[in-house]
Amino acid sequence: MASVHRLRLILNKTPVSNMPDVTIQPGLTLKPFRAVRYAPSKVSSLAAVTSPPYDLIDEDALNRFMADEPHNIVRLILPQQDYREAAETLRSWLASGVLTVDDEPALYVYEEAGEGILQRGLIGALGVHEPSSRVILPHEDVYPGPIRDRLALMSATEANLEPIFLLYEGAGTSVASHLVDEVASTSVPVLETLTGDDVRHRLWAVRDAATLAAVAADLRSRQALIADGHHRYATYQALQDRYDGPGPWDAGLALLVDSSAYPPQLGAIHRVIADLAVADAARRAEAAFHVAPVGRDLPVALDRLAAEEGTAFLLGGEDEMFLLTEPDAAQVAKAMPEDASDRWCGLDTAVLHRLLIPRLWGIAENESNVRIVHHDAARAVEKARRRNGTAVILNPMKVPDVLAVAAGGEKVPRKSTSFGPKPRTGLVLRTFATD
């Protein structure tokens, strides 16, 4: 294993003509690429032009980002008209110098730091694989709608506009783990910004040929778990199928983090169901759950939910909140797929999407009927109140359960997990033309 001393870098040392061959090969690969980045002199600030990932931005946040800065990345990832508009905007920003292209390919060390947060990883062009390869492990099912949406965007722009988030088990001793800590501790970043959530983002470009070759060799035998970006990775696969022969579509933008060195945070994803009054939802749930009213104090109710070790849900809305516990084992078993493992059948989201929503509430589970809210229980309850509906608040999944399901070849139900901290969208882009 290479020592930290041997990984010490002289950034920008090796010209592109002497770069090692780290093209997409069998195994886990993270290829250097020429990043597209905002020119700080052309925008008010990097914080003002970046955003959370596209699927965390609601209408209010979108309007705020659009109003705050005319060059915010949401104009590319969430265009207001069609995806030709995003493509035209991308070309315009490149032509005017708002976006610039790095002169030489690199892997990029990326750090997020704030109160209770420190994460470091490598951003590069991830080799896209067939599902049967078991190199990239999804742990969550996907919806066809978001894949069609992202495929239309990536096809129009011929770009990866935001990185997906991957975890691998490097035991904290991998070449990449040594690299990110060495660079972050000793080198000057190529960009740094503090976003409104008080998280500091820093980025370094790594171009040393020997270091890149060592990283490539170390990663090749490893697997990676998709922490965030299942729909975008599925889009990478769909985009690859659209083209004949090898090319930049054989890779997709990704952040790769050693989960041993930087254990991820795992939050819950809550549901909001419109036009289902919470009192009615609780009454119907009594057919298979123990249902207890818990008042209207959300923090107290959340403490009650967190104290439950088995399957439990908190229902919130216009009226009093209710805690659902102790689902009927016979009804749970009847609702589950015959080929699902016991571990899968015991997941809260499996019970939610196989029993509670379709069977007890009679609701077809799709993007229109069941809306999602990441992390923020209060926002989910408020959304439910505005829509005369019910918010279903969940406890976060446990990381070992996620890993065990993925290792067993299964996927948790859609939108079961929210790993973090997620990479900031807009700091690094990748276009086919420049890669």
PDB file of N, CA, C and O in Angstrom, residues 187-256:
ATOM      1  N   SER A 187      -2.665  21.094   0.349  1.00  0.00           N
ATOM      2  CA  SER A 187      -2.717  21.805  -0.926  1.00  0.00           C
ATOM      3  C   SER A 187      -3.752  22.925  -0.910  1.00  0.00           C
ATOM      4  O   SER A 187      -4.704  22.916  -0.125  1.00  0.00           O
ATOM      5  N   VAL A 188      -3.570  23.863  -1.809  1.00  0.00           N
ATOM      6  CA  VAL A 188      -4.493  24.996  -1.955  1.00  0.00           C
ATOM      7  C   VAL A 188      -5.631  24.580  -2.888  1.00  0.00           C
ATOM      8  O   VAL A 188      -5.388  24.086  -3.990  1.00  0.00           O
ATOM      9  N   PRO A 189      -6.897  24.757  -2.487  1.00  0.00           N
ATOM     10  CA  PRO A 189      -8.002  24.326  -3.345  1.00  0.00           C
ATOM     11  C   PRO A 189      -8.161  25.216  -4.567  1.00  0.00           C
ATOM     12  O   PRO A 189      -7.783  26.394  -4.550  1.00  0.00           O
ATOM     13  N   VAL A 190      -8.729  24.647  -5.619  1.00  0.00           N
ATOM     14  CA  VAL A 190      -9.019  25.435  -6.822  1.00  0.00           C
ATOM     15  C   VAL A 190     -10.326  26.203  -6.662  1.00  0.00           C
ATOM     16  O   VAL A 190     -10.574  27.161  -7.400  1.00  0.00           O
ATOM     17  N   LEU A 191     -11.164  25.792  -5.729  1.00  0.00           N
ATOM     18  CA  LEU A 191     -12.350  26.580  -5.398  1.00  0.00           C
ATOM     19  C   LEU A 191     -12.739  26.317  -3.962  1.00  0.00           C
ATOM     20  O   LEU A 191     -12.437  25.276  -3.385  1.00  0.00           O
ATOM     21  N   GLU A 192     -13.411  27.301  -3.374  1.00  0.00           N
ATOM     22  CA  GLU A 192     -13.889  27.207  -1.996  1.00  0.00           C
ATOM     23  C   GLU A 192     -15.085  28.119  -1.864  1.00  0.00           C
ATOM     24  O   GLU A 192     -15.086  29.254  -2.337  1.00  0.00           O
ATOM     25  N   THR A 193     -16.150  27.623  -1.225  1.00  0.00           N
ATOM     26  CA  THR A 193     -17.333  28.451  -1.010  1.00  0.00           C
ATOM     27  C   THR A 193     -18.081  27.963   0.216  1.00  0.00           C
ATOM     28  O   THR A 193     -18.034  26.777   0.577  1.00  0.00           O
ATOM     29  N   LEU A 194     -18.772  28.886   0.869  1.00  0.00           N
ATOM     30  CA  LEU A 194     -19.607  28.586   2.025  1.00  0.00           C
ATOM     31  C   LEU A 194     -21.059  28.795   1.623  1.00  0.00           C
ATOM     32  O   LEU A 194     -21.452  29.900   1.254  1.00  0.00           O
ATOM     33  N   THR A 195     -21.864  27.737   1.663  1.00  0.00           N
ATOM     34  CA  THR A 195     -23.259  27.830   1.243  1.00  0.00           C
ATOM     35  C   THR A 195     -24.151  28.234   2.414  1.00  0.00           C
ATOM     36  O   THR A 195     -23.716  28.279   3.565  1.00  0.00           O
ATOM     37  N   GLY A 196     -25.403  28.516   2.101  1.00  0.00           N
ATOM     38  CA  GLY A 196     -26.318  29.060   3.089  1.00  0.00           C
ATOM     39  C   GLY A 196     -26.612  28.149   4.255  1.00  0.00           C
ATOM     40  O   GLY A 196     -27.110  28.600   5.290  1.00  0.00           O
ATOM     41  N   ASP A 197     -26.321  26.865   4.110  1.00  0.00           N
ATOM     42  CA  ASP A 197     -26.498  25.927   5.214  1.00  0.00           C
ATOM     43  C   ASP A 197     -25.255  25.806   6.081  1.00  0.00           C
ATOM     44  O   ASP A 197     -25.137  24.879   6.891  1.00  0.00           O
ATOM     45  N   ASP A 198     -24.319  26.744   5.916  1.00  0.00           N
ATOM     46  CA  ASP A 198     -23.075  26.793   6.692  1.00  0.00           C
ATOM     47  C   ASP A 198     -22.183  25.583   6.455  1.00  0.00           C
ATOM     48  O   ASP A 198     -21.442  25.163   7.362  1.00  0.00           O
ATOM     49  N   VAL A 199     -22.227  25.040   5.261  1.00  0.00           N
ATOM     50  CA  VAL A 199     -21.311  23.970   4.863  1.00  0.00           C
ATOM     51  C   VAL A 199     -20.272  24.569   3.918  1.00  0.00           C
ATOM     52  O   VAL A 199     -20.627  25.261   2.963  1.00  0.00           O
ATOM     53  N   ARG A 200     -19.005  24.320   4.216  1.00  0.00           N
ATOM     54  CA  ARG A 200     -17.917  24.803   3.374  1.00  0.00           C
ATOM     55  C   ARG A 200     -17.532  23.722   2.371  1.00  0.00           C
ATOM     56  O   ARG A 200     -17.298  22.571   2.743  1.00  0.00           O
ATOM     57  N   HIS A 201     -17.482  24.107   1.099  1.00  0.00           N
ATOM     58  CA  HIS A 201     -17.151  23.187   0.020  1.00  0.00           C
ATOM     59  C   HIS A 201     -15.796  23.585  -0.548  1.00  0.00           C
ATOM     60  O   HIS A 201     -15.577  24.752  -0.885  1.00  0.00           O
ATOM     61  N   ARG A 202     -14.888  22.603  -0.677  1.00  0.00           N
ATOM     62  CA  ARG A 202     -13.573  22.857  -1.265  1.00  0.00           C
ATOM     63  C   ARG A 202     -13.263  21.787  -2.312  1.00  0.00           C
ATOM     64  O   ARG A 202     -13.688  20.635  -2.172  1.00  0.00           O
ATOM     65  N   LEU A 203     -12.502  22.184  -3.329  1.00  0.00           N
ATOM     66  CA  LEU A 203     -12.203  21.298  -4.446  1.00  0.00           C
ATOM     67  C   LEU A 203     -10.742  21.452  -4.846  1.00  0.00           C
ATOM     68  O   LEU A 203     -10.228  22.569  -4.912  1.00  0.00           O
ATOM     69  N   TRP A 204     -10.078  20.314  -5.104  1.00  0.00           N
ATOM     70  CA  TRP A 204      -8.696  20.298  -5.569  1.00  0.00           C
ATOM     71  C   TRP A 204      -8.611  19.429  -6.828  1.00  0.00           C
ATOM     72  O   TRP A 204      -9.269  18.387  -6.918  1.00  0.00           O
ATOM     73  N   ALA A 205      -7.785  19.821  -7.773  1.00  0.00           N
ATOM     74  CA  ALA A 205      -7.550  19.028  -8.984  1.00  0.00           C
ATOM     75  C   ALA A 205      -6.285  18.195  -8.809  1.00  0.00           C
ATOM     76  O   ALA A 205      -5.237  18.715  -8.410  1.00  0.00           O
ATOM     77  N   VAL A 206      -6.382  16.896  -9.116  1.00  0.00           N
ATOM     78  CA  VAL A 206      -5.254  15.966  -8.984  1.00  0.00           C
ATOM     79  C   VAL A 206      -4.885  15.473 -10.376  1.00  0.00           C
ATOM     80  O   VAL A 206      -5.691  14.808 -11.043  1.00  0.00           O
ATOM     81  N   ARG A 207      -3.644  15.780 -10.810  1.00  0.00           N
ATOM     82  CA  ARG A 207      -3.229  15.422 -12.166  1.00  0.00           C
ATOM     83  C   ARG A 207      -1.917  14.632 -12.203  1.00  0.00           C
ATOM     84  O   ARG A 207      -1.445  14.306 -13.285  1.00  0.00           O
ATOM     85  N   ASP A 208      -1.356  14.307 -11.075  1.00  0.00           N
ATOM     86  CA  ASP A 208      -0.100  13.577 -11.065  1.00  0.00           C
ATOM     87  C   ASP A 208      -0.313  12.173 -11.634  1.00  0.00           C
ATOM     88  O   ASP A 208      -1.156  11.402 -11.157  1.00  0.00           O
ATOM     89  N   ALA A 209       0.467  11.817 -12.675  1.00  0.00           N
ATOM     90  CA  ALA A 209       0.239  10.578 -13.419  1.00  0.00           C
ATOM     91  C   ALA A 209       0.386   9.345 -12.545  1.00  0.00           C
ATOM     92  O   ALA A 209      -0.432   8.415 -12.611  1.00  0.00           O
ATOM     93  N   ALA A 210       1.425   9.290 -11.719  1.00  0.00           N
ATOM     94  CA  ALA A 210       1.646   8.113 -10.887  1.00  0.00           C
ATOM     95  C   ALA A 210       0.527   7.938  -9.857  1.00  0.00           C
ATOM     96  O   ALA A 210       0.085   6.816  -9.570  1.00  0.00           O
ATOM     97  N   THR A 211       0.067   9.051  -9.300  1.00  0.00           N
ATOM     98  CA  THR A 211      -1.021   8.982  -8.320  1.00  0.00           C
ATOM     99  C   THR A 211      -2.310   8.482  -8.964  1.00  0.00           C
ATOM    100  O   THR A 211      -3.008   7.628  -8.409  1.00  0.00           O
ATOM    101  N   LEU A 212      -2.634   9.005 -10.138  1.00  0.00           N
ATOM    102  CA  LEU A 212      -3.849   8.571 -10.827  1.00  0.00           C
ATOM    103  C   LEU A 212      -3.778   7.085 -11.177  1.00  0.00           C
ATOM    104  O   LEU A 212      -4.778   6.359 -11.066  1.00  0.00           O
ATOM    105  N   ALA A 213      -2.605   6.613 -11.584  1.00  0.00           N
ATOM    106  CA  ALA A 213      -2.457   5.195 -11.897  1.00  0.00           C
ATOM    107  C   ALA A 213      -2.629   4.343 -10.648  1.00  0.00           C
ATOM    108  O   ALA A 213      -3.242   3.263 -10.692  1.00  0.00           O
ATOM    109  N   ALA A 214      -2.100   4.802  -9.505  1.00  0.00           N
ATOM    110  CA  ALA A 214      -2.237   4.054  -8.253  1.00  0.00           C
ATOM    111  C   ALA A 214      -3.694   3.998  -7.807  1.00  0.00           C
ATOM    112  O   ALA A 214      -4.180   2.950  -7.343  1.00  0.00           O
ATOM    113  N   VAL A 215      -4.416   5.100  -7.936  1.00  0.00           N
ATOM    114  CA  VAL A 215      -5.845   5.110  -7.596  1.00  0.00           C
ATOM    115  C   VAL A 215      -6.609   4.145  -8.490  1.00  0.00           C
ATOM    116  O   VAL A 215      -7.439   3.357  -8.023  1.00  0.00           O
ATOM    117  N   ALA A 216      -6.340   4.186  -9.791  1.00  0.00           N
ATOM    118  CA  ALA A 216      -7.040   3.316 -10.734  1.00  0.00           C
ATOM    119  C   ALA A 216      -6.807   1.849 -10.408  1.00  0.00           C
ATOM    120  O   ALA A 216      -7.741   1.032 -10.419  1.00  0.00           O
ATOM    121  N   ALA A 217      -5.571   1.493 -10.104  1.00  0.00           N
ATOM    122  CA  ALA A 217      -5.252   0.100  -9.790  1.00  0.00           C
ATOM    123  C   ALA A 217      -5.928  -0.346  -8.503  1.00  0.00           C
ATOM    124  O   ALA A 217      -6.414  -1.482  -8.396  1.00  0.00           O
ATOM    125  N   ASP A 218      -5.984   0.542  -7.518  1.00  0.00           N
ATOM    126  CA  ASP A 218      -6.579   0.187  -6.233  1.00  0.00           C
ATOM    127  C   ASP A 218      -8.095   0.023  -6.330  1.00  0.00           C
ATOM    128  O   ASP A 218      -8.678  -0.861  -5.702  1.00  0.00           O
ATOM    129  N   LEU A 219      -8.745   0.861  -7.119  1.00  0.00           N
ATOM    130  CA  LEU A 219     -10.203   0.816  -7.204  1.00  0.00           C
ATOM    131  C   LEU A 219     -10.709  -0.363  -8.032  1.00  0.00           C
ATOM    132  O   LEU A 219     -11.839  -0.820  -7.833  1.00  0.00           O
ATOM    133  N   ARG A 220      -9.899  -0.867  -8.950  1.00  0.00           N
ATOM    134  CA  ARG A 220     -10.404  -1.779  -9.976  1.00  0.00           C
ATOM    135  C   ARG A 220     -11.063  -3.031  -9.397  1.00  0.00           C
ATOM    136  O   ARG A 220     -11.996  -3.568  -9.984  1.00  0.00           O
ATOM    137  N   SER A 221     -10.596  -3.510  -8.254  1.00  0.00           N
ATOM    138  CA  SER A 221     -11.148  -4.741  -7.683  1.00  0.00           C
ATOM    139  C   SER A 221     -12.299  -4.492  -6.711  1.00  0.00           C
ATOM    140  O   SER A 221     -12.839  -5.434  -6.128  1.00  0.00           O
ATOM    141  N   ARG A 222     -12.706  -3.261  -6.542  1.00  0.00           N
ATOM    142  CA  ARG A 222     -13.700  -2.914  -5.526  1.00  0.00           C
ATOM    143  C   ARG A 222     -15.109  -2.812  -6.117  1.00  0.00           C
ATOM    144  O   ARG A 222     -15.292  -2.728  -7.326  1.00  0.00           O
ATOM    145  N   GLN A 223     -16.091  -2.814  -5.221  1.00  0.00           N
ATOM    146  CA  GLN A 223     -17.481  -2.525  -5.555  1.00  0.00           C
ATOM    147  C   GLN A 223     -17.865  -1.187  -4.939  1.00  0.00           C
ATOM    148  O   GLN A 223     -17.239  -0.742  -3.973  1.00  0.00           O
ATOM    149  N   ALA A 224     -18.892  -0.565  -5.490  1.00  0.00           N
ATOM    150  CA  ALA A 224     -19.397   0.691  -4.927  1.00  0.00           C
ATOM    151  C   ALA A 224     -20.913   0.618  -4.800  1.00  0.00           C
ATOM    152  O   ALA A 224     -21.598   0.067  -5.672  1.00  0.00           O
ATOM    153  N   LEU A 225     -21.425   1.157  -3.724  1.00  0.00           N
ATOM    154  CA  LEU A 225     -22.864   1.217  -3.457  1.00  0.00           C
ATOM    155  C   LEU A 225     -23.377   2.597  -3.847  1.00  0.00           C
ATOM    156  O   LEU A 225     -22.776   3.618  -3.475  1.00  0.00           O
ATOM    157  N   ILE A 226     -24.465   2.646  -4.590  1.00  0.00           N
ATOM    158  CA  ILE A 226     -25.084   3.937  -4.902  1.00  0.00           C
ATOM    159  C   ILE A 226     -25.762   4.462  -3.641  1.00  0.00           C
ATOM    160  O   ILE A 226     -26.726   3.867  -3.156  1.00  0.00           O
ATOM    161  N   ALA A 227     -25.250   5.552  -3.103  1.00  0.00           N
ATOM    162  CA  ALA A 227     -25.870   6.177  -1.936  1.00  0.00           C
ATOM    163  C   ALA A 227     -26.981   7.128  -2.361  1.00  0.00           C
ATOM    164  O   ALA A 227     -28.057   7.155  -1.773  1.00  0.00           O
ATOM    165  N   ASP A 228     -26.709   7.927  -3.390  1.00  0.00           N
ATOM    166  CA  ASP A 228     -27.702   8.876  -3.893  1.00  0.00           C
ATOM    167  C   ASP A 228     -27.507   9.015  -5.396  1.00  0.00           C
ATOM    168  O   ASP A 228     -26.377   9.175  -5.864  1.00  0.00           O
ATOM    169  N   GLY A 229     -28.616   8.949  -6.133  1.00  0.00           N
ATOM    170  CA  GLY A 229     -28.528   9.099  -7.580  1.00  0.00           C
ATOM    171  C   GLY A 229     -28.902   7.850  -8.343  1.00  0.00           C
ATOM    172  O   GLY A 229     -28.417   7.630  -9.452  1.00  0.00           O
ATOM    173  N   HIS A 230     -29.781   7.024  -7.782  1.00  0.00           N
ATOM    174  CA  HIS A 230     -30.197   5.801  -8.479  1.00  0.00           C
ATOM    175  C   HIS A 230     -30.804   6.102  -9.843  1.00  0.00           C
ATOM    176  O   HIS A 230     -30.514   5.418 -10.828  1.00  0.00           O
ATOM    177  N   HIS A 231     -31.650   7.116  -9.907  1.00  0.00           N
ATOM    178  CA  HIS A 231     -32.283   7.446 -11.188  1.00  0.00           C
ATOM    179  C   HIS A 231     -31.259   7.981 -12.190  1.00  0.00           C
ATOM    180  O   HIS A 231     -31.330   7.674 -13.382  1.00  0.00           O
ATOM    181  N   ARG A 232     -30.301   8.749 -11.702  1.00  0.00           N
ATOM    182  CA  ARG A 232     -29.291   9.279 -12.617  1.00  0.00           C
ATOM    183  C   ARG A 232     -28.346   8.169 -13.090  1.00  0.00           C
ATOM    184  O   ARG A 232     -27.925   8.171 -14.247  1.00  0.00           O
ATOM    185  N   TYR A 233     -28.011   7.212 -12.213  1.00  0.00           N
ATOM    186  CA  TYR A 233     -27.169   6.109 -12.684  1.00  0.00           C
ATOM    187  C   TYR A 233     -27.926   5.257 -13.698  1.00  0.00           C
ATOM    188  O   TYR A 233     -27.354   4.844 -14.720  1.00  0.00           O
ATOM    189  N   ALA A 234     -29.205   5.001 -13.436  1.00  0.00           N
ATOM    190  CA  ALA A 234     -30.006   4.274 -14.426  1.00  0.00           C
ATOM    191  C   ALA A 234     -30.078   5.060 -15.734  1.00  0.00           C
ATOM    192  O   ALA A 234     -30.122   4.462 -16.824  1.00  0.00           O
ATOM    193  N   THR A 235     -30.067   6.381 -15.639  1.00  0.00           N
ATOM    194  CA  THR A 235     -30.037   7.209 -16.843  1.00  0.00           C
ATOM    195  C   THR A 235     -28.705   7.078 -17.563  1.00  0.00           C
ATOM    196  O   THR A 235     -28.657   7.044 -18.801  1.00  0.00           O
ATOM    197  N   TYR A 236     -27.605   7.023 -16.816  1.00  0.00           N
ATOM    198  CA  TYR A 236     -26.300   6.775 -17.447  1.00  0.00           C
ATOM    199  C   TYR A 236     -26.347   5.491 -18.281  1.00  0.00           C
ATOM    200  O   TYR A 236     -25.839   5.437 -19.400  1.00  0.00           O
ATOM    201  N   GLN A 237     -26.959   4.447 -17.700  1.00  0.00           N
ATOM    202  CA  GLN A 237     -27.045   3.172 -18.421  1.00  0.00           C
ATOM    203  C   GLN A 237     -27.913   3.309 -19.673  1.00  0.00           C
ATOM    204  O   GLN A 237     -27.574   2.787 -20.740  1.00  0.00           O
ATOM    205  N   ALA A 238     -29.041   4.011 -19.529  1.00  0.00           N
ATOM    206  CA  ALA A 238     -29.928   4.205 -20.677  1.00  0.00           C
ATOM    207  C   ALA A 238     -29.267   5.056 -21.749  1.00  0.00           C
ATOM    208  O   ALA A 238     -29.426   4.803 -22.954  1.00  0.00           O
ATOM    209  N   LEU A 239     -28.510   6.054 -21.330  1.00  0.00           N
ATOM    210  CA  LEU A 239     -27.818   6.915 -22.286  1.00  0.00           C
ATOM    211  C   LEU A 239     -26.743   6.140 -23.035  1.00  0.00           C
ATOM    212  O   LEU A 239     -26.578   6.295 -24.253  1.00  0.00           O
ATOM    213  N   GLN A 240     -26.037   5.288 -22.334  1.00  0.00           N
ATOM    214  CA  GLN A 240     -25.016   4.453 -22.965  1.00  0.00           C
ATOM    215  C   GLN A 240     -25.629   3.580 -24.055  1.00  0.00           C
ATOM    216  O   GLN A 240     -25.038   3.375 -25.119  1.00  0.00           O
ATOM    217  N   ASP A 241     -26.841   3.081 -23.810  1.00  0.00           N
ATOM    218  CA  ASP A 241     -27.512   2.213 -24.783  1.00  0.00           C
ATOM    219  C   ASP A 241     -27.906   2.971 -26.053  1.00  0.00           C
ATOM    220  O   ASP A 241     -28.152   2.345 -27.096  1.00  0.00           O
ATOM    221  N   ARG A 242     -27.993   4.294 -25.979  1.00  0.00           N
ATOM    222  CA  ARG A 242     -28.421   5.091 -27.130  1.00  0.00           C
ATOM    223  C   ARG A 242     -27.319   5.262 -28.176  1.00  0.00           C
ATOM    224  O   ARG A 242     -27.586   5.641 -29.305  1.00  0.00           O
ATOM    225  N   TYR A 243     -26.083   5.041 -27.771  1.00  0.00           N
ATOM    226  CA  TYR A 243     -24.959   5.310 -28.663  1.00  0.00           C
ATOM    227  C   TYR A 243     -24.312   4.002 -29.114  1.00  0.00           C
ATOM    228  O   TYR A 243     -24.316   3.008 -28.392  1.00  0.00           O
ATOM    229  N   ASP A 244     -23.748   4.016 -30.315  1.00  0.00           N
ATOM    230  CA  ASP A 244     -22.989   2.887 -30.836  1.00  0.00           C
ATOM    231  C   ASP A 244     -21.506   3.138 -30.607  1.00  0.00           C
ATOM    232  O   ASP A 244     -20.987   4.214 -30.935  1.00  0.00           O
ATOM    233  N   GLY A 245     -20.824   2.143 -30.078  1.00  0.00           N
ATOM    234  CA  GLY A 245     -19.393   2.262 -29.897  1.00  0.00           C
ATOM    235  C   GLY A 245     -19.017   3.015 -28.642  1.00  0.00           C
ATOM    236  O   GLY A 245     -19.852   3.641 -27.985  1.00  0.00           O
ATOM    237  N   PRO A 246     -17.732   2.956 -28.302  1.00  0.00           N
ATOM    238  CA  PRO A 246     -17.269   3.610 -27.073  1.00  0.00           C
ATOM    239  C   PRO A 246     -17.248   5.123 -27.204  1.00  0.00           C
ATOM    240  O   PRO A 246     -17.142   5.679 -28.294  1.00  0.00           O
ATOM    241  N   GLY A 247     -17.362   5.799 -26.061  1.00  0.00           N
ATOM    242  CA  GLY A 247     -17.338   7.255 -26.060  1.00  0.00           C
ATOM    243  C   GLY A 247     -17.574   7.782 -24.666  1.00  0.00           C
ATOM    244  O   GLY A 247     -17.645   7.022 -23.689  1.00  0.00           O
ATOM    245  N   PRO A 248     -17.723   9.095 -24.511  1.00  0.00           N
ATOM    246  CA  PRO A 248     -17.904   9.701 -23.187  1.00  0.00           C
ATOM    247  C   PRO A 248     -19.195   9.266 -22.493  1.00  0.00           C
ATOM    248  O   PRO A 248     -19.317   9.436 -21.283  1.00  0.00           O
ATOM    249  N   TRP A 249     -20.134   8.719 -23.254  1.00  0.00           N
ATOM    250  CA  TRP A 249     -21.377   8.202 -22.665  1.00  0.00           C
ATOM    251  C   TRP A 249     -21.158   6.904 -21.900  1.00  0.00           C
ATOM    252  O   TRP A 249     -22.086   6.404 -21.259  1.00  0.00           O
ATOM    253  N   ASP A 250     -19.962   6.331 -21.963  1.00  0.00           N
ATOM    254  CA  ASP A 250     -19.649   5.133 -21.186  1.00  0.00           C
ATOM    255  C   ASP A 250     -19.284   5.460 -19.744  1.00  0.00           C
ATOM    256  O   ASP A 250     -18.909   4.563 -18.976  1.00  0.00           O
ATOM    257  N   ALA A 251     -19.368   6.718 -19.379  1.00  0.00           N
ATOM    258  CA  ALA A 251     -19.058   7.152 -18.016  1.00  0.00           C
ATOM    259  C   ALA A 251     -20.072   8.192 -17.585  1.00  0.00           C
ATOM    260  O   ALA A 251     -20.761   8.800 -18.405  1.00  0.00           O
ATOM    261  N   GLY A 252     -20.170   8.380 -16.273  1.00  0.00           N
ATOM    262  CA  GLY A 252     -21.059   9.399 -15.722  1.00  0.00           C
ATOM    263  C   GLY A 252     -20.422  10.045 -14.514  1.00  0.00           C
ATOM    264  O   GLY A 252     -19.624   9.422 -13.787  1.00  0.00           O
ATOM    265  N   LEU A 253     -20.740  11.288 -14.266  1.00  0.00           N
ATOM    266  CA  LEU A 253     -20.130  12.054 -13.190  1.00  0.00           C
ATOM    267  C   LEU A 253     -20.515  11.468 -11.833  1.00  0.00           C
ATOM    268  O   LEU A 253     -21.688  11.183 -11.577  1.00  0.00           O
ATOM    269  N   ALA A 254     -19.513  11.296 -10.944  1.00  0.00           N
ATOM    270  CA  ALA A 254     -19.787  10.670  -9.652  1.00  0.00           C
ATOM    271  C   ALA A 254     -18.803  11.144  -8.596  1.00  0.00           C
ATOM    272  O   ALA A 254     -17.642  11.463  -8.892  1.00  0.00           O
ATOM    273  N   LEU A 255     -19.278  11.175  -7.356  1.00  0.00           N
ATOM    274  CA  LEU A 255     -18.452  11.361  -6.169  1.00  0.00           C
ATOM    275  C   LEU A 255     -18.319  10.012  -5.485  1.00  0.00           C
ATOM    276  O   LEU A 255     -19.325   9.365  -5.174  1.00  0.00           O
ATOM    277  N   LEU A 256     -17.079   9.588  -5.220  1.00  0.00           N
ATOM    278  CA  LEU A 256     -16.798   8.292  -4.608  1.00  0.00           C
ATOM    279  C   LEU A 256     -16.168   8.526  -3.241  1.00  0.00           C
ATOM    280  O   LEU A 256     -15.129   9.183  -3.128  1.00  0.00           O
TER     281      LEU A 256
END
